[in-house]
mmCIF file of C-alpha atoms in Angstrom:
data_model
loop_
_atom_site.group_PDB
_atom_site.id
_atom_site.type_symbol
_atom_site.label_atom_id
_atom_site.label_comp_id
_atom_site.label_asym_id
_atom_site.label_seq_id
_atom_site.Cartn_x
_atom_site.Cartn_y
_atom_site.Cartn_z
ATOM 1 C CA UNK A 1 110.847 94.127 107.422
ATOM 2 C CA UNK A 2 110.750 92.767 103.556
ATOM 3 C CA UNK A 3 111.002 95.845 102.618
ATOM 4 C CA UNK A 4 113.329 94.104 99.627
ATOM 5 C CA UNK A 5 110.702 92.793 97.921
ATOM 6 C CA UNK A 6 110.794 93.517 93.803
ATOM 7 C CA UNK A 7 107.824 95.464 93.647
ATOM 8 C CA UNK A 8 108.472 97.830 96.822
ATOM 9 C CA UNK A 9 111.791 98.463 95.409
ATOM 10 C CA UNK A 10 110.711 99.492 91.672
ATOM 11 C CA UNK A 11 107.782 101.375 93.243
ATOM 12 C CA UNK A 12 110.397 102.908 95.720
ATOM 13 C CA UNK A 13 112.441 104.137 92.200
ATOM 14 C CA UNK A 14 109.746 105.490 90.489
ATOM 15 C CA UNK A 15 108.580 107.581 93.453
ATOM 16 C CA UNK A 16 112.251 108.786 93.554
ATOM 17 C CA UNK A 17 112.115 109.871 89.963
ATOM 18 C CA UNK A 18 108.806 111.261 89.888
ATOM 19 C CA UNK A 19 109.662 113.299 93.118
ATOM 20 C CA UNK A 20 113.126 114.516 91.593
ATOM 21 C CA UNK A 21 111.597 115.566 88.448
ATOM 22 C CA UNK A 22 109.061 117.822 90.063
ATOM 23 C CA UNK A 23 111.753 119.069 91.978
ATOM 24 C CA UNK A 24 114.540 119.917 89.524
ATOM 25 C CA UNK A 25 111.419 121.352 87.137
ATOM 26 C CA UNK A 26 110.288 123.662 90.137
ATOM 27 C CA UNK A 27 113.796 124.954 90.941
ATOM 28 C CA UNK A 28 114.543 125.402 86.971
ATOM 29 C CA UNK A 29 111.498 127.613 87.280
ATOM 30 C CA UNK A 30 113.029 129.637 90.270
ATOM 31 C CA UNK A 31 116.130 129.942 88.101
ATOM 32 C CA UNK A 32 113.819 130.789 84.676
ATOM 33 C CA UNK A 33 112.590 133.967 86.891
ATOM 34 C CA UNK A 34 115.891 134.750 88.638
ATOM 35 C CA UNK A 35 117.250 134.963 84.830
ATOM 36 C CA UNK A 36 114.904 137.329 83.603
ATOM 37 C CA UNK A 37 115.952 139.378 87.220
ATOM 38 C CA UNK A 38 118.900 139.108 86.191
ATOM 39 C CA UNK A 39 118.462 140.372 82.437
ATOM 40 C CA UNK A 40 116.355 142.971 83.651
ATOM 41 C CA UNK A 41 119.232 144.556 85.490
ATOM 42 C CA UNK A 42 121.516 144.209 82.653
ATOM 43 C CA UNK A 43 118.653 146.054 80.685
ATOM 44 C CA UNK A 44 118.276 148.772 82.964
ATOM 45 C CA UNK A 45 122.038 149.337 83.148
ATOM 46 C CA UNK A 46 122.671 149.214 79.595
ATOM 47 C CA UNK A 47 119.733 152.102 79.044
ATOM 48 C CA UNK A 48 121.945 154.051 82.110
ATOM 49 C CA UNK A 49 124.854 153.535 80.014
ATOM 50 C CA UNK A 50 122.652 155.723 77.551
ATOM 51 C CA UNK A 51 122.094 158.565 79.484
ATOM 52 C CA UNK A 52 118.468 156.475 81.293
ATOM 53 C CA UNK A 53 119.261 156.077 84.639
ATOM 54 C CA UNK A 54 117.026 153.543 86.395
ATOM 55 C CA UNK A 55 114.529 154.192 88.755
ATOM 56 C CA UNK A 56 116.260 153.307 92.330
ATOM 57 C CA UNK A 57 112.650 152.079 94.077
ATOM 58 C CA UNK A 58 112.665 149.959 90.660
ATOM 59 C CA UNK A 59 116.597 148.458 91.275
ATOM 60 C CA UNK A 60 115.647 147.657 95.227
ATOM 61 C CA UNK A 61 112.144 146.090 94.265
ATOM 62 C CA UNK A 62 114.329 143.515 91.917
ATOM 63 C CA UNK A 63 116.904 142.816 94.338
ATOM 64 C CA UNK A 64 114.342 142.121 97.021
ATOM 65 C CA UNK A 65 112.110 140.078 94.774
ATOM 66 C CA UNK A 66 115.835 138.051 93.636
ATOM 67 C CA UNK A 67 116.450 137.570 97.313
ATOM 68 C CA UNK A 68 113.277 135.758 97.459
ATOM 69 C CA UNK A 69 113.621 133.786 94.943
ATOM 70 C CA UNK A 70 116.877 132.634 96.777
ATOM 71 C CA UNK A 71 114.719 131.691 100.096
ATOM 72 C CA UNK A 72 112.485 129.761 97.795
ATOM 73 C CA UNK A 73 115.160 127.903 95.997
ATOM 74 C CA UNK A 74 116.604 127.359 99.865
ATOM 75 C CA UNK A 75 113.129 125.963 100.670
ATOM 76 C CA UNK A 76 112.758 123.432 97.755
ATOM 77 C CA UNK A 77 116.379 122.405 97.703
ATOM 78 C CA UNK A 78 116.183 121.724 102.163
ATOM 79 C CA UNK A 79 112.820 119.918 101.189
ATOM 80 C CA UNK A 80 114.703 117.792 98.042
ATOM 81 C CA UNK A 81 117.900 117.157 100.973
ATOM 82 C CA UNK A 82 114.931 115.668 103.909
ATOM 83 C CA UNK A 83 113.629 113.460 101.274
ATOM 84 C CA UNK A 84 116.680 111.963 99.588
ATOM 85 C CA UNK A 85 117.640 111.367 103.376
ATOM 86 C CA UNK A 86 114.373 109.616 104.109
ATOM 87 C CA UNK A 87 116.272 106.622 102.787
ATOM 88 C CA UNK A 88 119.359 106.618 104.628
ATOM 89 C CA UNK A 89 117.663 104.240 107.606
ATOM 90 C CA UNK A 90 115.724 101.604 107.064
ATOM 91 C CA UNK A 91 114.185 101.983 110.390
ATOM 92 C CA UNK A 92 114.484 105.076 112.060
ATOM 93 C CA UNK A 93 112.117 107.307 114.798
ATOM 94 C CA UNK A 94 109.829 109.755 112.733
ATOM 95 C CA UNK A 95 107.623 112.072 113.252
ATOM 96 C CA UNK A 96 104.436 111.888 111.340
ATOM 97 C CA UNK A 97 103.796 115.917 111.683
ATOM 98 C CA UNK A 98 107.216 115.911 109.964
ATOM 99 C CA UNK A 99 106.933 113.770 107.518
ATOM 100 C CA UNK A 100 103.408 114.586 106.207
ATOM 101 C CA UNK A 101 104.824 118.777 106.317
ATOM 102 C CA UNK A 102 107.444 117.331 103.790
ATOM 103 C CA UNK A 103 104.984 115.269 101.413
ATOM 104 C CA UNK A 104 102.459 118.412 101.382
ATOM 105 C CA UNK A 105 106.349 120.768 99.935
ATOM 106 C CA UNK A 106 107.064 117.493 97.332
ATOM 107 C CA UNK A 107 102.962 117.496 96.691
ATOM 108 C CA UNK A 108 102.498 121.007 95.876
ATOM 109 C CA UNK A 109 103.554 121.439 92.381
ATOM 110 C CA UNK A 110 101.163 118.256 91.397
ATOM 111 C CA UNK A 111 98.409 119.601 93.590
ATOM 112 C CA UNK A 112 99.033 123.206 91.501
ATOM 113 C CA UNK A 113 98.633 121.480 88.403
ATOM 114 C CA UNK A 114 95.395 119.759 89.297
ATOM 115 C CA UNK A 115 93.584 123.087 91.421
ATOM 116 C CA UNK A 116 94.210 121.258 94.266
ATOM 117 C CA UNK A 117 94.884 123.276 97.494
ATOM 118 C CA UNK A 118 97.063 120.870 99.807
ATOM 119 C CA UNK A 119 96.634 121.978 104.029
ATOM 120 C CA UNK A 120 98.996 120.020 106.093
ATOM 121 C CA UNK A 121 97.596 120.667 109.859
ATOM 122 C CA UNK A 122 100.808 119.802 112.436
ATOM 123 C CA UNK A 123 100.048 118.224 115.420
ATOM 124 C CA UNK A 124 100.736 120.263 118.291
ATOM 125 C CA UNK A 125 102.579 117.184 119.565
ATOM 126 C CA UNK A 126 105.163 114.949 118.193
ATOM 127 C CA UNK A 127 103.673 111.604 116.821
ATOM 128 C CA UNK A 128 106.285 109.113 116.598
ATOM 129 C CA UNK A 129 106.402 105.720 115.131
ATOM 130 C CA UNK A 130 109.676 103.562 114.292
ATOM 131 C CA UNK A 131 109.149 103.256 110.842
ATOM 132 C CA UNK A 132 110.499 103.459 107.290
ATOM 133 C CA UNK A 133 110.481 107.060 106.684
ATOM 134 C CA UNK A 134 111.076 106.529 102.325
ATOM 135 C CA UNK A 135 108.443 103.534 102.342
ATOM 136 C CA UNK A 136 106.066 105.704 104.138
ATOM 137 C CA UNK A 137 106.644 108.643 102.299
ATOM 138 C CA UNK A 138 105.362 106.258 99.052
ATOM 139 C CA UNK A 139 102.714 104.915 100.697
ATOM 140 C CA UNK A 140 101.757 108.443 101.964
ATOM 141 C CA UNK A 141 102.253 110.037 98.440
ATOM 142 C CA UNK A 142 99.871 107.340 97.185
ATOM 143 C CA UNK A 143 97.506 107.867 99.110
ATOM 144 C CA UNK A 144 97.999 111.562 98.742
ATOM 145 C CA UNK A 145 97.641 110.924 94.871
ATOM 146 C CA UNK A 146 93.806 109.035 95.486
ATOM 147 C CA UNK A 147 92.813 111.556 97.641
ATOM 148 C CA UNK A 148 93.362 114.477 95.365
ATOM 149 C CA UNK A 149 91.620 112.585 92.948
ATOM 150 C CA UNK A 150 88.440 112.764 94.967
ATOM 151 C CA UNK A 151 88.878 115.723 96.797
ATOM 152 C CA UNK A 152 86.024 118.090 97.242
ATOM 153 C CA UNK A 153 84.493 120.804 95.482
ATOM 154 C CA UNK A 154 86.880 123.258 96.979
ATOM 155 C CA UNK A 155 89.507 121.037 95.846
ATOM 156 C CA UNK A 156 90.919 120.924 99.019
ATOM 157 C CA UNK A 157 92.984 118.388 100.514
ATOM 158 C CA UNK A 158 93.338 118.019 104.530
ATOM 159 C CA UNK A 159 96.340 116.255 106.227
ATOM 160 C CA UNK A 160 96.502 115.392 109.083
ATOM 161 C CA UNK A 161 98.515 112.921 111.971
ATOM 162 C CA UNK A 162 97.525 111.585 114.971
ATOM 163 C CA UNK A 163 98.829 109.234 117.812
ATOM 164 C CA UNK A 164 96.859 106.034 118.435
ATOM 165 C CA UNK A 165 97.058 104.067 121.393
ATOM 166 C CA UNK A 166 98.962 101.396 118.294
ATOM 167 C CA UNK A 167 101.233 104.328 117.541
ATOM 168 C CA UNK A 168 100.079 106.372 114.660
ATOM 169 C CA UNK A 169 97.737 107.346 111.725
ATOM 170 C CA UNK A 170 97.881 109.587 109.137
ATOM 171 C CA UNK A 171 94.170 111.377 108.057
ATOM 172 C CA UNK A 172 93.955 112.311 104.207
ATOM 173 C CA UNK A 173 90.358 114.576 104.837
ATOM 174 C CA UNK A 174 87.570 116.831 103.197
ATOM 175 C CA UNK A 175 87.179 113.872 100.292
ATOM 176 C CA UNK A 176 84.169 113.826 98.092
ATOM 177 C CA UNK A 177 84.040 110.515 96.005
ATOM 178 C CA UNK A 178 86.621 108.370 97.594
ATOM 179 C CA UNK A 179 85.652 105.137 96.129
ATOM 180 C CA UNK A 180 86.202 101.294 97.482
ATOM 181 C CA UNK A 181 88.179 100.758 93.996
ATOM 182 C CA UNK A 182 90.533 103.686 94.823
ATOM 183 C CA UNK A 183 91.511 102.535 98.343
ATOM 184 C CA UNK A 184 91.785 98.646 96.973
ATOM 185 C CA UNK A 185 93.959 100.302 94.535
ATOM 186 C CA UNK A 186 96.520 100.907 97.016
ATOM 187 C CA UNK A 187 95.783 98.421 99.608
ATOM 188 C CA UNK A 188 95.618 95.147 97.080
ATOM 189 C CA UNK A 189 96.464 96.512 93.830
ATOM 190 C CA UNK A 190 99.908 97.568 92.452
ATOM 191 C CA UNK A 191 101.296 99.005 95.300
ATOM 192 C CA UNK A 192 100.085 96.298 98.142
ATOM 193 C CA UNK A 193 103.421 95.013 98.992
ATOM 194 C CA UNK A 194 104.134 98.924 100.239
ATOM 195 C CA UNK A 195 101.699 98.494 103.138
ATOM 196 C CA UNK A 196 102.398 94.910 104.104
ATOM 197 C CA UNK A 197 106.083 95.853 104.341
ATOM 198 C CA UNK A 198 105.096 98.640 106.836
ATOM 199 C CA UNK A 199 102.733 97.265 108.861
ATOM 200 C CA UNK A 200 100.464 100.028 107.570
ATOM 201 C CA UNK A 201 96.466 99.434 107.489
ATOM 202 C CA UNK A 202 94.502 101.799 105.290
ATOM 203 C CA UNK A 203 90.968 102.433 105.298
ATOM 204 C CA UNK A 204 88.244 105.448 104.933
ATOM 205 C CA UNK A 205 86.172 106.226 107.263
ATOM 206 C CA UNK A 206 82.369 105.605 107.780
ATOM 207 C CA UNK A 207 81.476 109.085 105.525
ATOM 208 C CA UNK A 208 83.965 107.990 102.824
ATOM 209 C CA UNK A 209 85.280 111.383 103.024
ATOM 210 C CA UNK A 210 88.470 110.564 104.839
ATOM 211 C CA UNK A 211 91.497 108.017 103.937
ATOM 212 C CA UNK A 212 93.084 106.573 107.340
ATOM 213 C CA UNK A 213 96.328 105.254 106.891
ATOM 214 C CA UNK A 214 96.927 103.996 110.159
ATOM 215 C CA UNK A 215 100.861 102.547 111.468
ATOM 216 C CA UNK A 216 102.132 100.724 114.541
ATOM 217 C CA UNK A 217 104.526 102.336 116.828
ATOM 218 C CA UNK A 218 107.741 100.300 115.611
ATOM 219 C CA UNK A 219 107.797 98.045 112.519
ATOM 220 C CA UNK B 1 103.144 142.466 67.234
ATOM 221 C CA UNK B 2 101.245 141.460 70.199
ATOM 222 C CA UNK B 3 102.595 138.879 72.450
ATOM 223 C CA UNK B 4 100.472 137.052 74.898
ATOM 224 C CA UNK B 5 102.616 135.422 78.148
ATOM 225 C CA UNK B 6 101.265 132.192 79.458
ATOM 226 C CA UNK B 7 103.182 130.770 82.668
ATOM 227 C CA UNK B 8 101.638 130.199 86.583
ATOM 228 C CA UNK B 9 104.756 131.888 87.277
ATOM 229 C CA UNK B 10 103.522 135.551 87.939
ATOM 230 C CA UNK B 11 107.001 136.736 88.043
ATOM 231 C CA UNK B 12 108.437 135.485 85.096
ATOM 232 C CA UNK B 13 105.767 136.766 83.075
ATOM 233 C CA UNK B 14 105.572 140.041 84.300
ATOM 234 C CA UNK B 15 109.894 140.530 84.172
ATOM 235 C CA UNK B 16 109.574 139.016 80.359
ATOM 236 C CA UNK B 17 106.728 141.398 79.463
ATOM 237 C CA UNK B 18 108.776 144.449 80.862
ATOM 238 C CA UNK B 19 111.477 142.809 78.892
ATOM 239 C CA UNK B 20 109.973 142.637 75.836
ATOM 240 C CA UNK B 21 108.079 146.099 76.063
ATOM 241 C CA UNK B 22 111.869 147.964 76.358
ATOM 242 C CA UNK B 23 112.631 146.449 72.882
ATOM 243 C CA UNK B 24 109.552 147.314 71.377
ATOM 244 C CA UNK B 25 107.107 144.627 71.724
ATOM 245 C CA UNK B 26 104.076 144.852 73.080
ATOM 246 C CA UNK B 27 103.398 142.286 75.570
ATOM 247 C CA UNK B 28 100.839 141.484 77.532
ATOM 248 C CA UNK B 29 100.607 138.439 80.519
ATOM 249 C CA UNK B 30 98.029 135.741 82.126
ATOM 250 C CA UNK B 31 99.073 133.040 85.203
ATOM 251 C CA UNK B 32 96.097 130.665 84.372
ATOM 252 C CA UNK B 33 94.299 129.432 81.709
ATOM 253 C CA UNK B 34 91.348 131.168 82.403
ATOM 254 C CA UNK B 35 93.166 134.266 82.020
ATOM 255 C CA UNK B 36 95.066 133.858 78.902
ATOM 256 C CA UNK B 37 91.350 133.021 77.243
ATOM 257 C CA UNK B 38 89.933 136.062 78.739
ATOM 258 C CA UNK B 39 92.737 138.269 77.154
ATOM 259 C CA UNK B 40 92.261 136.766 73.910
ATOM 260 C CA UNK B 41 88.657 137.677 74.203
ATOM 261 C CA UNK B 42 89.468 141.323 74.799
ATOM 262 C CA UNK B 43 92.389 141.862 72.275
ATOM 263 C CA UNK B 44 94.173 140.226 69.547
ATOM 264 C CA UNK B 45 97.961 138.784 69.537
ATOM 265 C CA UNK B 46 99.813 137.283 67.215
ATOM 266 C CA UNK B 47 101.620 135.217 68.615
ATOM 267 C CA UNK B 48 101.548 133.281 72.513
ATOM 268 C CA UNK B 49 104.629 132.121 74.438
ATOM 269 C CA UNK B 50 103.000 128.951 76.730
ATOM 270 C CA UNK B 51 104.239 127.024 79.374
ATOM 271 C CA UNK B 52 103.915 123.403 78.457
ATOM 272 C CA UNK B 53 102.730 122.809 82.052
ATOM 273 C CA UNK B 54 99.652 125.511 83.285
ATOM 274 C CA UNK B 55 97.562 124.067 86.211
ATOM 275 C CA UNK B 56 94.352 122.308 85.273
ATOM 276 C CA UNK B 57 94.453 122.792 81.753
ATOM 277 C CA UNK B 58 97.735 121.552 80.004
ATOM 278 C CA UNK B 59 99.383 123.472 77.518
ATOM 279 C CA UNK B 60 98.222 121.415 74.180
ATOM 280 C CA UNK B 61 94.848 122.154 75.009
ATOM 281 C CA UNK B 62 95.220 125.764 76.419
ATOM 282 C CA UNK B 63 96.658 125.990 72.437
ATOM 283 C CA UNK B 64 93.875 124.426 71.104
ATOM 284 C CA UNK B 65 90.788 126.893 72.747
ATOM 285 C CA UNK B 66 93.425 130.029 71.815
ATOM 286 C CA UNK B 67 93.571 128.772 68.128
ATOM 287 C CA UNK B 68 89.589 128.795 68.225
ATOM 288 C CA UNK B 69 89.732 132.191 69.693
ATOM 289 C CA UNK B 70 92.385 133.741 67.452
ATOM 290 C CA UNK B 71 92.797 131.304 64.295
ATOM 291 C CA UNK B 72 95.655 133.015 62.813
ATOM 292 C CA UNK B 73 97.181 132.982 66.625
ATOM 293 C CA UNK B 74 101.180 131.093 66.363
ATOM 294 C CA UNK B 75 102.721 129.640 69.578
ATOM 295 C CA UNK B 76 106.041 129.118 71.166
ATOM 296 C CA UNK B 77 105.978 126.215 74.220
ATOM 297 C CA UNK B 78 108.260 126.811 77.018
ATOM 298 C CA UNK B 79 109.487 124.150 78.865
ATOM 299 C CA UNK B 80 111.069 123.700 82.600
ATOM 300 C CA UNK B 81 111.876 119.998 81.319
ATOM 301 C CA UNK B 82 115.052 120.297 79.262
ATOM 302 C CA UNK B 83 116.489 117.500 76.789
ATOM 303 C CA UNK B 84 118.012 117.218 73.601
ATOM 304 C CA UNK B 85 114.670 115.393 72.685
ATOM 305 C CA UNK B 86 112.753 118.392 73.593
ATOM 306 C CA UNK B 87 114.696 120.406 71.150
ATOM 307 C CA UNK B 88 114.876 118.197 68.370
ATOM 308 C CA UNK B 89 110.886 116.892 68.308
ATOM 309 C CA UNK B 90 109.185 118.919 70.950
ATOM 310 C CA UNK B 91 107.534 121.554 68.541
ATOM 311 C CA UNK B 92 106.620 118.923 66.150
ATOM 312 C CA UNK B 93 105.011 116.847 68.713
ATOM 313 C CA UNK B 94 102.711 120.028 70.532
ATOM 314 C CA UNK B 95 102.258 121.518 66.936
ATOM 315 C CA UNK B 96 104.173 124.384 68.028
ATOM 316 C CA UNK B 97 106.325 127.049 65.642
ATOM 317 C CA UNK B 98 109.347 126.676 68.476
ATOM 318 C CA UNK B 99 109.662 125.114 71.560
ATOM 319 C CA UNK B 100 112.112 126.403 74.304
ATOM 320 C CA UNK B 101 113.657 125.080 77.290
ATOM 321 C CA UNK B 102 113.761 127.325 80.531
ATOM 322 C CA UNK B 103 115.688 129.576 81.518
ATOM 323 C CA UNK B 104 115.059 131.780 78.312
ATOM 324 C CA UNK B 105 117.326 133.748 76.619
ATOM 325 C CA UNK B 106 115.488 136.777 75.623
ATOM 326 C CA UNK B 107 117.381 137.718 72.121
ATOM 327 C CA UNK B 108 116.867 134.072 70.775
ATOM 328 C CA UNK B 109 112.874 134.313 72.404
ATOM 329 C CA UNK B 110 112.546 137.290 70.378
ATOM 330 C CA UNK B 111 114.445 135.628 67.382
ATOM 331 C CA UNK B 112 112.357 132.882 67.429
ATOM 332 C CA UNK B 113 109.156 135.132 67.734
ATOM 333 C CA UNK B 114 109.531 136.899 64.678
ATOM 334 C CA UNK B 115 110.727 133.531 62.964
ATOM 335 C CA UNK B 116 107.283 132.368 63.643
ATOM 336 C CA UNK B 117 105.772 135.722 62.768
ATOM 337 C CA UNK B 118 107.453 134.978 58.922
ATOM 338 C CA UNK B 119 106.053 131.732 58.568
#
């Protein structure tokens, strides 16, 4: 696989960065709120201190709502771990239901910020391919990024994998003005040498409503 | 003083608000843009605390269809992105009074509101 070609690898980086930095910004939000938990407690206890004891339904409403912040920091930081590990192999048994459940968790802070609603819909069987897991995780995330650019007018964004008789494919669905230009974009523009490298063919369907990226069962 | 909470993050706002109210400031809250513009159409503030970052809308323009609303209306930027750079040209940049990096601490907020409020 040339998967060390110059422009896979800075593309590989960037994704990286852009991926950590939505990452560390959503769980420095977590810790903004667990903060302000945190002060209100101290608040509460200093006006105790005064003779204001605080309302006990009040003092097990914050500790419930800190507790879930906790599970939520758990979820983004297990979700951060999966993807720095996506690199470890460069060829390693994956399964697409997996890996497109972990691009919708890294996707939903830039869907948020564009009003787009992300559904990842798991196969009720494994779909595996021998593949790249990082690579495709790009290549998926690029995808991801044209599709939510012409998502429909509930600004919804379906994903969805499937096994092929070749091995895989990967649906991006319920598009609205996927264009030829956006799906050269990632198939011969910047980010070409991602697909080559991965054997990965990507297409829309007849409607133009979906983008197919479709993958062989082992690179 | 009014102070009008912008961040998607319902339960920051809501904490800070109860925050603020216990020291004396009223405070009131919106999780969208949408929101905040509907509160300003209701009431006045003087001043709004926005997240750089609100979903759809970023946070320079949120500022700019507040300002329209409320002319006399000054603004503190929050930020989950935190640098030295932030700190030293941040405000200048979003044409902000202050601009502060998350987590907050509430005393300096509430220095930094009435800071603004003397301008």
């Amino acid at each position: 696989m040339a998967m060390d070609s110059d422009e896979v690898e800075v593309a590989g980086i960037q994704f990286f960065g852009k991926m950590s930095a939505s990452i560390s910004h959503e769980i420095k939000n977590v810790l903004a709120v667990i903060n302000e938990n945190a002060g209100l407690l101290e608040d509460i206890c200093f006006m105790a201190d005064r003779g204001k004891p605080g309302d006990i339904a009040r003092l097990k409403k914050i500790a419930g709502d800190v507790k879930d912040l906790v599970r939520r920091a758990d979820r983004i930081v297990t979700a951060m771990s999966r993807f720095a590990h996506s690199a470890d192999e460069p060829s390693t048994e994956t399964d697409l239901g997996e890996l497109t459940a972990l691009l919708g968790l890294l996707a939903m802070r830039f869907a948020a910020m564009r009003g787009v609603e992300i559904k990842t819909l798991a196969p009720s069987d494994p779909v595996l391919v021998t593949t790249f897991p990082f690579g495709l995780l790009n290549l998926l995330w690029t995808c991801l990024d044209c599709a939510m650019k012409a998502a429909d007018s509930g600004k919804i964004v379906e994903i969805v994998a499937a096994k092929t008789t070749e091995g895989g494919l990967v649906r991006f669905r319920r598009l609205e003005q996927l264009s030829a230009a956006s799906i050269a974009d990632i198939a011969l523009g910047r980010l070409s040498a991602l697909p080559h490298a991965l054997n990965a063919t990507i297409a829309a369907d007849e409607t133009k409503t979906e983008l197919i990226v479709r993958l062989p069962k082992a690179l | 003083m009014r102070v009008l909470l912008v961040d998607d993050e319902l339960e920051l706002v809501t904490t800070l608000a109860e925050r603020l109210e216990l020291r004396g400031i009223a405070a009131e809250w919106a999780t969208s843009a949408e929101e905040a513009l509907r509160r300003v159409e209701m009431s006045t503030f003087d001043i709004a605390v926005l997240d750089v970052k609100i979903p759809k809308v970023d946070g320079l323009e949120l500022k700019k269809r507040l300002q329209e609303k409320c002319p006399g209306m000054k603004f503190i930027f929050v930020t989950g992105h935190g640098s030295a750079r932030d700190f030293e040209t941040g405000a200048s940049e979003v044409g902000a009074d202050f601009y502060l990096v998350k987590p907050l601490n509430i005393e300096n907020l509430i220095a930094k509101i009435k800071e603004a409020l003397q301008r």
